[in-house]
mmCIF file of C-alpha atoms in Angstrom:
data_model
loop_
_atom_site.group_PDB
_atom_site.id
_atom_site.type_symbol
_atom_site.label_atom_id
_atom_site.label_comp_id
_atom_site.label_asym_id
_atom_site.label_seq_id
_atom_site.Cartn_x
_atom_site.Cartn_y
_atom_site.Cartn_z
ATOM 1 C CA MET A 1 0.000 0.000 0.000
ATOM 2 C CA ASP A 2 1.422 3.318 -1.074
ATOM 3 C CA ARG A 3 0.837 6.141 1.371
ATOM 4 C CA LYS A 4 2.821 8.947 2.890
ATOM 5 C CA LYS A 5 3.729 7.504 6.257
ATOM 6 C CA LYS A 6 3.485 9.511 9.428
ATOM 7 C CA THR A 7 4.798 7.339 12.236
ATOM 8 C CA TYR A 8 4.322 7.600 15.985
ATOM 9 C CA PRO A 9 6.805 5.061 17.426
ATOM 10 C CA ILE A 10 5.541 3.590 20.676
ATOM 11 C CA TRP A 11 8.939 3.320 22.324
ATOM 12 C CA GLY A 12 10.634 6.287 20.713
ATOM 13 C CA GLY A 13 12.715 6.294 17.564
ATOM 14 C CA TRP A 14 16.060 5.459 19.135
ATOM 15 C CA ILE A 15 14.750 2.395 20.941
ATOM 16 C CA LEU A 16 12.916 1.103 17.892
ATOM 17 C CA SER A 17 15.993 1.695 15.734
ATOM 18 C CA SER A 18 18.226 -0.150 18.175
ATOM 19 C CA LEU A 19 15.876 -3.101 18.292
ATOM 20 C CA LEU A 20 15.496 -3.276 14.525
ATOM 21 C CA ALA A 21 19.282 -3.180 14.239
ATOM 22 C CA LEU A 22 19.149 -6.769 15.419
ATOM 23 C CA SER A 23 17.939 -7.616 11.926
ATOM 24 C CA GLY A 24 21.500 -6.952 10.752
ATOM 25 C CA CYS A 25 22.581 -10.166 12.470
ATOM 26 C CA ALA A 26 21.243 -12.297 9.606
ATOM 27 C CA ASN A 27 24.060 -14.010 7.731
ATOM 28 C CA LYS A 28 24.878 -13.173 4.136
ATOM 29 C CA SER A 29 23.245 -16.275 2.725
ATOM 30 C CA GLN A 30 19.986 -15.297 4.436
ATOM 31 C CA GLU A 31 20.209 -11.745 3.126
ATOM 32 C CA GLN A 32 20.648 -13.022 -0.423
ATOM 33 C CA THR A 33 17.606 -15.306 -0.181
ATOM 34 C CA PRO A 34 14.533 -13.623 -1.732
ATOM 35 C CA ARG A 35 11.738 -13.184 0.799
ATOM 36 C CA THR A 36 8.027 -13.642 0.124
ATOM 37 C CA PHE A 37 5.099 -13.791 2.497
ATOM 38 C CA PRO A 38 3.928 -17.409 2.947
ATOM 39 C CA MET A 39 0.170 -17.189 2.513
ATOM 40 C CA ALA A 40 -2.156 -19.246 4.703
ATOM 41 C CA THR A 41 -4.651 -21.439 2.857
ATOM 42 C CA VAL A 42 -8.211 -21.611 4.169
ATOM 43 C CA PRO A 43 -9.361 -25.250 4.273
ATOM 44 C CA ALA A 44 -12.169 -26.021 1.820
ATOM 45 C CA VAL A 45 -14.447 -27.030 4.682
ATOM 46 C CA TYR A 46 -14.784 -23.342 5.588
ATOM 47 C CA THR A 47 -17.331 -22.013 3.063
ATOM 48 C CA ASP A 48 -19.136 -19.349 5.087
ATOM 49 C CA PRO A 49 -17.527 -15.887 4.696
ATOM 50 C CA LEU A 50 -17.521 -15.316 8.469
ATOM 51 C CA ALA A 51 -15.901 -18.678 9.124
ATOM 52 C CA ARG A 52 -13.255 -18.055 6.456
ATOM 53 C CA ALA A 53 -12.464 -14.610 7.891
ATOM 54 C CA GLU A 54 -12.195 -15.991 11.407
ATOM 55 C CA TYR A 55 -9.895 -18.789 10.256
ATOM 56 C CA LEU A 56 -7.591 -16.240 8.625
ATOM 57 C CA THR A 57 -7.758 -13.988 11.683
ATOM 58 C CA MET A 58 -6.147 -16.782 13.714
ATOM 59 C CA HIS A 59 -4.034 -18.596 11.103
ATOM 60 C CA TYR A 60 -2.878 -15.838 8.751
ATOM 61 C CA TRP A 61 0.660 -15.893 10.219
ATOM 62 C CA ASP A 62 1.021 -19.679 10.571
ATOM 63 C CA HIS A 63 3.826 -19.991 8.013
ATOM 64 C CA PHE A 64 5.604 -16.723 8.768
ATOM 65 C CA ASN A 65 9.105 -17.061 10.231
ATOM 66 C CA PHE A 66 9.147 -14.754 13.245
ATOM 67 C CA ASP A 67 12.812 -15.650 13.830
ATOM 68 C CA ASP A 68 13.939 -14.306 10.453
ATOM 69 C CA THR A 69 14.765 -10.678 11.281
ATOM 70 C CA ALA A 70 15.325 -9.871 7.616
ATOM 71 C CA TYR A 71 11.525 -9.552 7.525
ATOM 72 C CA VAL A 72 11.837 -6.420 9.658
ATOM 73 C CA GLY A 73 15.033 -5.291 7.979
ATOM 74 C CA SER A 74 15.800 -5.615 4.269
ATOM 75 C CA ALA A 75 12.443 -7.316 3.578
ATOM 76 C CA ALA A 76 10.363 -5.089 5.873
ATOM 77 C CA ARG A 77 8.119 -3.954 2.990
ATOM 78 C CA ILE A 78 6.892 -7.528 2.578
ATOM 79 C CA THR A 79 5.975 -7.744 6.249
ATOM 80 C CA GLU A 80 4.333 -4.329 6.232
ATOM 81 C CA GLN A 81 2.146 -5.288 3.260
ATOM 82 C CA ALA A 82 1.217 -8.533 5.023
ATOM 83 C CA ILE A 83 0.141 -6.506 8.086
ATOM 84 C CA VAL A 84 -2.015 -4.260 5.890
ATOM 85 C CA ASP A 85 -3.646 -7.288 4.251
ATOM 86 C CA TYR A 86 -4.206 -8.915 7.643
ATOM 87 C CA ILE A 87 -5.898 -5.814 9.044
ATOM 88 C CA SER A 88 -8.124 -5.715 5.965
ATOM 89 C CA VAL A 89 -9.505 -9.161 6.899
ATOM 90 C CA LEU A 90 -10.385 -8.258 10.486
ATOM 91 C CA PRO A 91 -13.644 -6.292 9.895
ATOM 92 C CA TYR A 92 -15.234 -9.436 8.458
ATOM 93 C CA ALA A 93 -14.676 -11.491 11.619
ATOM 94 C CA SER A 94 -16.401 -11.328 15.007
ATOM 95 C CA TYR A 95 -14.762 -9.145 17.628
ATOM 96 C CA PRO A 96 -13.909 -12.059 19.979
ATOM 97 C CA ALA A 97 -12.141 -13.758 17.063
ATOM 98 C CA ILE A 98 -10.301 -10.516 16.257
ATOM 99 C CA ILE A 99 -9.080 -10.198 19.857
ATOM 100 C CA ASN A 100 -7.858 -13.807 19.879
ATOM 101 C CA GLY A 101 -6.184 -13.416 16.480
ATOM 102 C CA ILE A 102 -4.322 -10.245 17.417
ATOM 103 C CA LYS A 103 -3.251 -11.713 20.769
ATOM 104 C CA HIS A 104 -1.929 -14.780 18.970
ATOM 105 C CA LEU A 105 -0.027 -12.589 16.502
ATOM 106 C CA MET A 106 1.532 -10.486 19.267
ATOM 107 C CA ASP A 107 2.425 -13.631 21.248
ATOM 108 C CA GLU A 108 4.344 -14.932 18.237
ATOM 109 C CA ALA A 109 6.021 -11.584 17.546
ATOM 110 C CA GLU A 110 7.068 -11.195 21.190
ATOM 111 C CA LYS A 111 9.356 -14.210 20.884
ATOM 112 C CA ASN A 112 11.721 -11.947 18.940
ATOM 113 C CA GLU A 113 12.452 -8.482 20.313
ATOM 114 C CA ALA A 114 13.002 -6.876 16.903
ATOM 115 C CA MET A 115 9.786 -8.432 15.576
ATOM 116 C CA TYR A 116 7.807 -7.193 18.558
ATOM 117 C CA ALA A 117 9.098 -3.658 18.067
ATOM 118 C CA PHE A 118 8.274 -3.729 14.360
ATOM 119 C CA PHE A 119 4.785 -5.217 14.700
ATOM 120 C CA SER A 120 3.870 -2.897 17.587
ATOM 121 C CA SER A 121 4.987 0.161 15.622
ATOM 122 C CA GLN A 122 3.232 -0.903 12.414
ATOM 123 C CA MET A 123 0.002 -1.779 14.200
ATOM 124 C CA GLU A 124 0.021 1.656 15.796
ATOM 125 C CA HIS A 125 0.660 3.316 12.448
ATOM 126 C CA TYR A 126 -2.181 1.579 10.638
ATOM 127 C CA LEU A 127 -4.713 1.208 13.461
ATOM 128 C CA TYR A 128 -4.180 4.456 15.392
ATOM 129 C CA ASP A 129 -2.654 7.078 13.077
ATOM 130 C CA VAL A 130 -5.409 9.541 12.169
ATOM 131 C CA ASN A 131 -4.140 9.577 8.566
ATOM 132 C CA SER A 132 -4.616 5.825 8.109
ATOM 133 C CA SER A 133 -7.652 4.592 6.184
ATOM 134 C CA LEU A 134 -7.411 1.381 8.267
ATOM 135 C CA ARG A 135 -7.626 3.269 11.580
ATOM 136 C CA ASN A 136 -9.641 1.314 14.153
ATOM 137 C CA ASP A 137 -9.382 1.917 17.886
ATOM 138 C CA ASP A 138 -11.089 -1.357 18.775
ATOM 139 C CA PHE A 139 -8.526 -3.356 16.837
ATOM 140 C CA PHE A 140 -5.675 -1.412 18.432
ATOM 141 C CA VAL A 141 -6.873 -2.003 22.004
ATOM 142 C CA PRO A 142 -5.768 -5.682 22.137
ATOM 143 C CA VAL A 143 -2.343 -4.618 20.816
ATOM 144 C CA LEU A 144 -2.008 -2.117 23.674
ATOM 145 C CA GLU A 145 -3.331 -4.620 26.216
ATOM 146 C CA HIS A 146 -0.695 -7.079 25.078
ATOM 147 C CA MET A 147 2.045 -4.468 25.458
ATOM 148 C CA VAL A 148 0.902 -3.420 28.929
ATOM 149 C CA ALA A 149 0.911 -7.063 30.059
ATOM 150 C CA SER A 150 4.151 -7.912 28.246
ATOM 151 C CA LYS A 151 7.033 -9.384 30.225
ATOM 152 C CA THR A 152 9.395 -8.152 27.518
ATOM 153 C CA LEU A 153 8.793 -4.445 28.155
ATOM 154 C CA ASN A 154 9.949 -2.685 31.295
ATOM 155 C CA GLU A 155 7.692 -0.211 33.094
ATOM 156 C CA PRO A 156 9.000 2.991 31.416
ATOM 157 C CA ARG A 157 8.298 1.457 27.997
ATOM 158 C CA LYS A 158 4.739 0.661 29.068
ATOM 159 C CA THR A 159 3.908 4.290 29.929
ATOM 160 C CA ARG A 160 2.699 5.302 26.474
ATOM 161 C CA PRO A 161 0.653 2.115 25.851
ATOM 162 C CA GLU A 162 -1.003 2.576 29.261
ATOM 163 C CA LEU A 163 -1.933 6.193 28.442
ATOM 164 C CA LEU A 164 -3.354 5.304 25.029
ATOM 165 C CA LEU A 165 -5.255 2.370 26.473
ATOM 166 C CA SER A 166 -6.973 4.539 29.082
ATOM 167 C CA GLN A 167 -8.201 6.856 26.303
ATOM 168 C CA LEU A 168 -9.286 4.147 23.893
ATOM 169 C CA ARG A 169 -11.274 2.256 26.492
ATOM 170 C CA LYS A 170 -13.812 5.086 26.571
ATOM 171 C CA ASN A 171 -16.992 4.274 24.619
ATOM 172 C CA ARG A 172 -15.569 0.996 23.374
ATOM 173 C CA THR A 173 -17.415 -1.468 21.178
ATOM 174 C CA ASN A 174 -19.993 -3.515 23.139
ATOM 175 C CA THR A 175 -20.029 -1.014 25.999
ATOM 176 C CA PRO A 176 -22.660 1.652 26.755
ATOM 177 C CA ALA A 177 -22.167 4.895 24.854
ATOM 178 C CA ALA A 178 -21.789 7.872 27.200
ATOM 179 C CA ASN A 179 -25.008 9.850 27.275
ATOM 180 C CA LEU A 180 -24.606 13.123 25.425
ATOM 181 C CA HIS A 181 -26.981 16.055 25.966
ATOM 182 C CA TYR A 182 -27.512 18.338 22.991
ATOM 183 C CA THR A 183 -29.508 21.293 21.694
ATOM 184 C CA THR A 184 -30.997 21.640 18.214
ATOM 185 C CA ALA A 185 -31.480 24.842 16.186
ATOM 186 C CA SER A 186 -35.010 25.269 17.557
ATOM 187 C CA GLY A 187 -33.608 25.391 21.088
ATOM 188 C CA ALA A 188 -35.021 21.995 21.982
ATOM 189 C CA ARG A 189 -32.827 19.992 24.312
ATOM 190 C CA SER A 190 -32.541 16.226 24.345
ATOM 191 C CA SER A 191 -29.953 13.497 24.767
ATOM 192 C CA LEU A 192 -28.550 10.481 22.978
ATOM 193 C CA HIS A 193 -30.316 8.146 25.390
ATOM 194 C CA ASP A 194 -33.670 9.770 24.614
ATOM 195 C CA LEU A 195 -33.516 8.679 20.973
ATOM 196 C CA LYS A 196 -35.682 5.712 20.041
ATOM 197 C CA SER A 197 -34.231 3.980 17.035
ATOM 198 C CA ASP A 198 -32.927 0.517 16.152
ATOM 199 C CA TYR A 199 -29.628 2.123 15.187
ATOM 200 C CA ILE A 200 -28.093 5.571 15.655
ATOM 201 C CA LEU A 201 -25.293 6.863 13.469
ATOM 202 C CA MET A 202 -23.625 9.676 15.385
ATOM 203 C CA MET A 203 -21.269 11.987 13.507
ATOM 204 C CA PHE A 204 -19.080 14.504 15.316
ATOM 205 C CA HIS A 205 -18.056 17.298 12.953
ATOM 206 C CA ASN A 206 -16.459 20.714 12.689
ATOM 207 C CA LEU A 207 -17.444 23.725 10.605
ATOM 208 C CA ASN A 208 -15.582 24.618 7.402
ATOM 209 C CA CYS A 209 -14.190 21.080 7.417
ATOM 210 C CA GLY A 210 -13.605 19.646 3.970
ATOM 211 C CA ASN A 211 -13.511 16.045 5.205
ATOM 212 C CA CYS A 212 -16.741 16.600 7.140
ATOM 213 C CA LYS A 213 -18.473 17.942 4.044
ATOM 214 C CA GLU A 214 -17.215 14.997 2.001
ATOM 215 C CA LEU A 215 -18.364 12.430 4.552
ATOM 216 C CA THR A 216 -21.776 14.109 4.813
ATOM 217 C CA ALA A 217 -22.211 13.720 1.050
ATOM 218 C CA GLN A 218 -21.069 10.084 1.165
ATOM 219 C CA ILE A 219 -23.541 9.269 3.950
ATOM 220 C CA GLU A 220 -26.357 10.932 2.009
ATOM 221 C CA ALA A 221 -25.468 8.920 -1.098
ATOM 222 C CA SER A 222 -25.183 5.557 0.685
ATOM 223 C CA PRO A 223 -27.867 3.089 -0.515
ATOM 224 C CA ALA A 224 -27.681 1.085 2.722
ATOM 225 C CA ILE A 225 -28.146 4.182 4.879
ATOM 226 C CA LYS A 226 -30.972 5.461 2.688
ATOM 227 C CA GLU A 227 -32.778 2.137 2.952
ATOM 228 C CA MET A 228 -32.362 1.955 6.737
ATOM 229 C CA GLN A 229 -33.719 5.487 7.040
ATOM 230 C CA LYS A 230 -36.616 4.621 4.747
ATOM 231 C CA ARG A 231 -37.481 1.689 6.997
ATOM 232 C CA LYS A 232 -37.204 4.041 10.010
ATOM 233 C CA ARG A 233 -34.524 1.850 11.521
ATOM 234 C CA LEU A 234 -31.694 4.376 11.491
ATOM 235 C CA THR A 235 -31.390 7.863 12.985
ATOM 236 C CA ILE A 236 -28.486 10.131 12.121
ATOM 237 C CA LEU A 237 -27.331 12.515 14.839
ATOM 238 C CA ALA A 238 -24.772 15.157 13.827
ATOM 239 C CA ILE A 239 -23.068 16.836 16.787
ATOM 240 C CA TYR A 240 -20.996 20.016 16.661
ATOM 241 C CA PRO A 241 -18.754 20.047 19.765
ATOM 242 C CA GLY A 242 -17.480 23.615 19.345
ATOM 243 C CA GLN A 243 -18.570 26.962 20.798
ATOM 244 C CA ASP A 244 -19.178 29.162 17.736
ATOM 245 C CA LEU A 245 -22.954 28.851 17.703
ATOM 246 C CA GLU A 246 -23.516 31.655 15.189
ATOM 247 C CA ALA A 247 -21.250 29.924 12.696
ATOM 248 C CA TRP A 248 -22.968 26.612 13.467
ATOM 249 C CA ARG A 249 -26.406 28.088 12.728
ATOM 250 C CA ASN A 250 -25.117 29.502 9.457
ATOM 251 C CA HIS A 251 -23.711 26.070 8.643
ATOM 252 C CA LEU A 252 -27.023 24.253 9.135
ATOM 253 C CA ALA A 253 -28.125 24.964 5.558
ATOM 254 C CA GLU A 254 -25.333 22.627 4.409
ATOM 255 C CA MET A 255 -26.532 19.742 6.585
ATOM 256 C CA PRO A 256 -29.234 17.243 5.533
ATOM 257 C CA ALA A 257 -32.648 18.170 6.896
ATOM 258 C CA SER A 258 -33.421 14.497 7.655
ATOM 259 C CA TRP A 259 -30.632 14.413 10.263
ATOM 260 C CA ILE A 260 -30.796 15.627 13.845
ATOM 261 C CA ASN A 261 -28.340 18.527 13.778
ATOM 262 C CA ALA A 262 -27.285 19.687 17.216
ATOM 263 C CA TYR A 263 -24.499 21.115 19.366
ATOM 264 C CA ASP A 264 -23.051 20.181 22.746
ATOM 265 C CA HIS A 265 -24.570 22.865 24.991
ATOM 266 C CA GLU A 266 -22.883 21.423 28.088
ATOM 267 C CA GLU A 267 -19.458 21.486 26.385
ATOM 268 C CA ALA A 268 -18.940 18.079 27.965
ATOM 269 C CA ILE A 269 -17.250 16.463 24.976
ATOM 270 C CA TYR A 270 -14.035 18.399 25.402
ATOM 271 C CA ALA A 271 -14.231 19.608 29.011
ATOM 272 C CA GLN A 272 -15.086 16.188 30.463
ATOM 273 C CA GLU A 273 -13.545 14.128 27.648
ATOM 274 C CA LEU A 274 -16.951 12.506 27.286
ATOM 275 C CA TYR A 275 -15.821 11.396 23.827
ATOM 276 C CA VAL A 276 -12.167 11.475 22.758
ATOM 277 C CA LEU A 277 -12.164 12.956 19.249
ATOM 278 C CA ARG A 278 -8.760 12.733 17.619
ATOM 279 C CA ILE A 279 -9.994 13.556 14.135
ATOM 280 C CA MET A 280 -12.966 15.193 12.499
ATOM 281 C CA PRO A 281 -15.325 13.855 11.390
ATOM 282 C CA THR A 282 -15.756 10.860 13.693
ATOM 283 C CA LEU A 283 -18.493 8.232 13.322
ATOM 284 C CA TYR A 284 -20.101 6.048 15.982
ATOM 285 C CA LEU A 285 -22.737 3.406 15.301
ATOM 286 C CA ILE A 286 -24.970 2.696 18.300
ATOM 287 C CA ASP A 287 -27.806 0.203 18.801
ATOM 288 C CA LYS A 288 -31.247 0.678 20.372
ATOM 289 C CA ASN A 289 -29.861 -0.156 23.822
ATOM 290 C CA TYR A 290 -27.208 2.579 23.382
ATOM 291 C CA GLN A 291 -24.418 0.032 23.110
ATOM 292 C CA VAL A 292 -21.530 0.999 20.838
ATOM 293 C CA ILE A 293 -21.420 -1.196 17.738
ATOM 294 C CA MET A 294 -18.625 0.727 16.013
ATOM 295 C CA LYS A 295 -16.339 3.450 17.301
ATOM 296 C CA ASP A 296 -14.433 5.932 15.127
ATOM 297 C CA ALA A 297 -15.500 3.799 12.195
ATOM 298 C CA ALA A 298 -14.846 4.208 8.499
ATOM 299 C CA LEU A 299 -18.061 4.581 6.513
ATOM 300 C CA ASN A 300 -17.436 1.422 4.478
ATOM 301 C CA TYR A 301 -17.426 -0.622 7.728
ATOM 302 C CA VAL A 302 -20.737 0.962 8.733
ATOM 303 C CA GLU A 303 -22.220 0.209 5.313
ATOM 304 C CA TYR A 304 -21.041 -3.396 5.479
ATOM 305 C CA PHE A 305 -22.769 -3.823 8.848
ATOM 306 C CA LEU A 306 -26.007 -2.180 7.694
ATOM 307 C CA ASN A 307 -26.060 -4.298 4.546
ATOM 308 C CA SER A 308 -25.827 -7.394 6.753
ATOM 309 C CA ILE A 309 -28.941 -6.135 8.556
ATOM 310 C CA LEU A 310 -30.779 -5.460 5.307
ATOM 311 C CA ASN A 311 -29.692 -8.739 3.717
ATOM 312 C CA PRO A 312 -29.176 -11.204 6.560
ATOM 313 C CA PRO A 313 -27.692 -14.640 5.863
ATOM 314 C CA ALA A 314 -30.179 -17.470 5.437
ATOM 315 C CA ASN A 315 -31.818 -18.859 8.581
ATOM 316 C CA THR A 316 -31.048 -15.765 10.648
ATOM 317 C CA ASN A 317 -33.212 -12.920 11.869
ATOM 318 C CA PRO A 318 -32.282 -9.268 11.197
#
């Protein structure tokens, strides 16, 4: 995957560099051997898409040599692409399977200090960097949990993972979404937990935000979202967390009239860190019991989930 990388090394650049320097210990015959990623083959018995995804989630790295440090040195691009492809499989598996798969991966990587440094750094880059299209806090949490519990890392090197983990645990998937009180343009006040809807798509946005405008248009054009709205099974709540209410009112003409457009009159989002917003816009998908289904989700993940509701597999109920 070609992208301009913006890295945030977990242990600091000098530590990561020193650990990756271990890859230079490979002998010359190893360095001259071309590296490829050994793909895992899904057994034919697994025909259901979910089952195939969950098999790969656990077995994707079965044939990868975690002792060959050339894979984090001269052949690091191969490993990085394999990580990208692995992350791309995860959204199609259940969350318990994802947690087990990532834990298994990190267990294997931890057997080699250079590997652990590389995989931790790359997982942060792709799962946590706000510029990554694969960003997913829920997938990054088990990586951080592994690091915090690691016997390989000393306490100073666990400081950053512990800090990130405390932030990412807020409003996690399968936990209750923090109740957010808001005011609409008419002056009416309500809250997230007052909404009665099978599903709530909550979008936090800024004003004069090009990405926010683009996402708004994409949501409006989404066939799955349109159909869920038509069936009155989805409510869209757009929240402005800022303080410039005059600018917000002027901005309302650009927002879809079918959405609930509101602002945070209590200023609790930022002051109380009710929701940690690292990038705008940010999407949350919430169910009728106000449980978080998806946090800081990409729209294509939301659409995939809604399509599974609209077109459930045989012998299941939507």
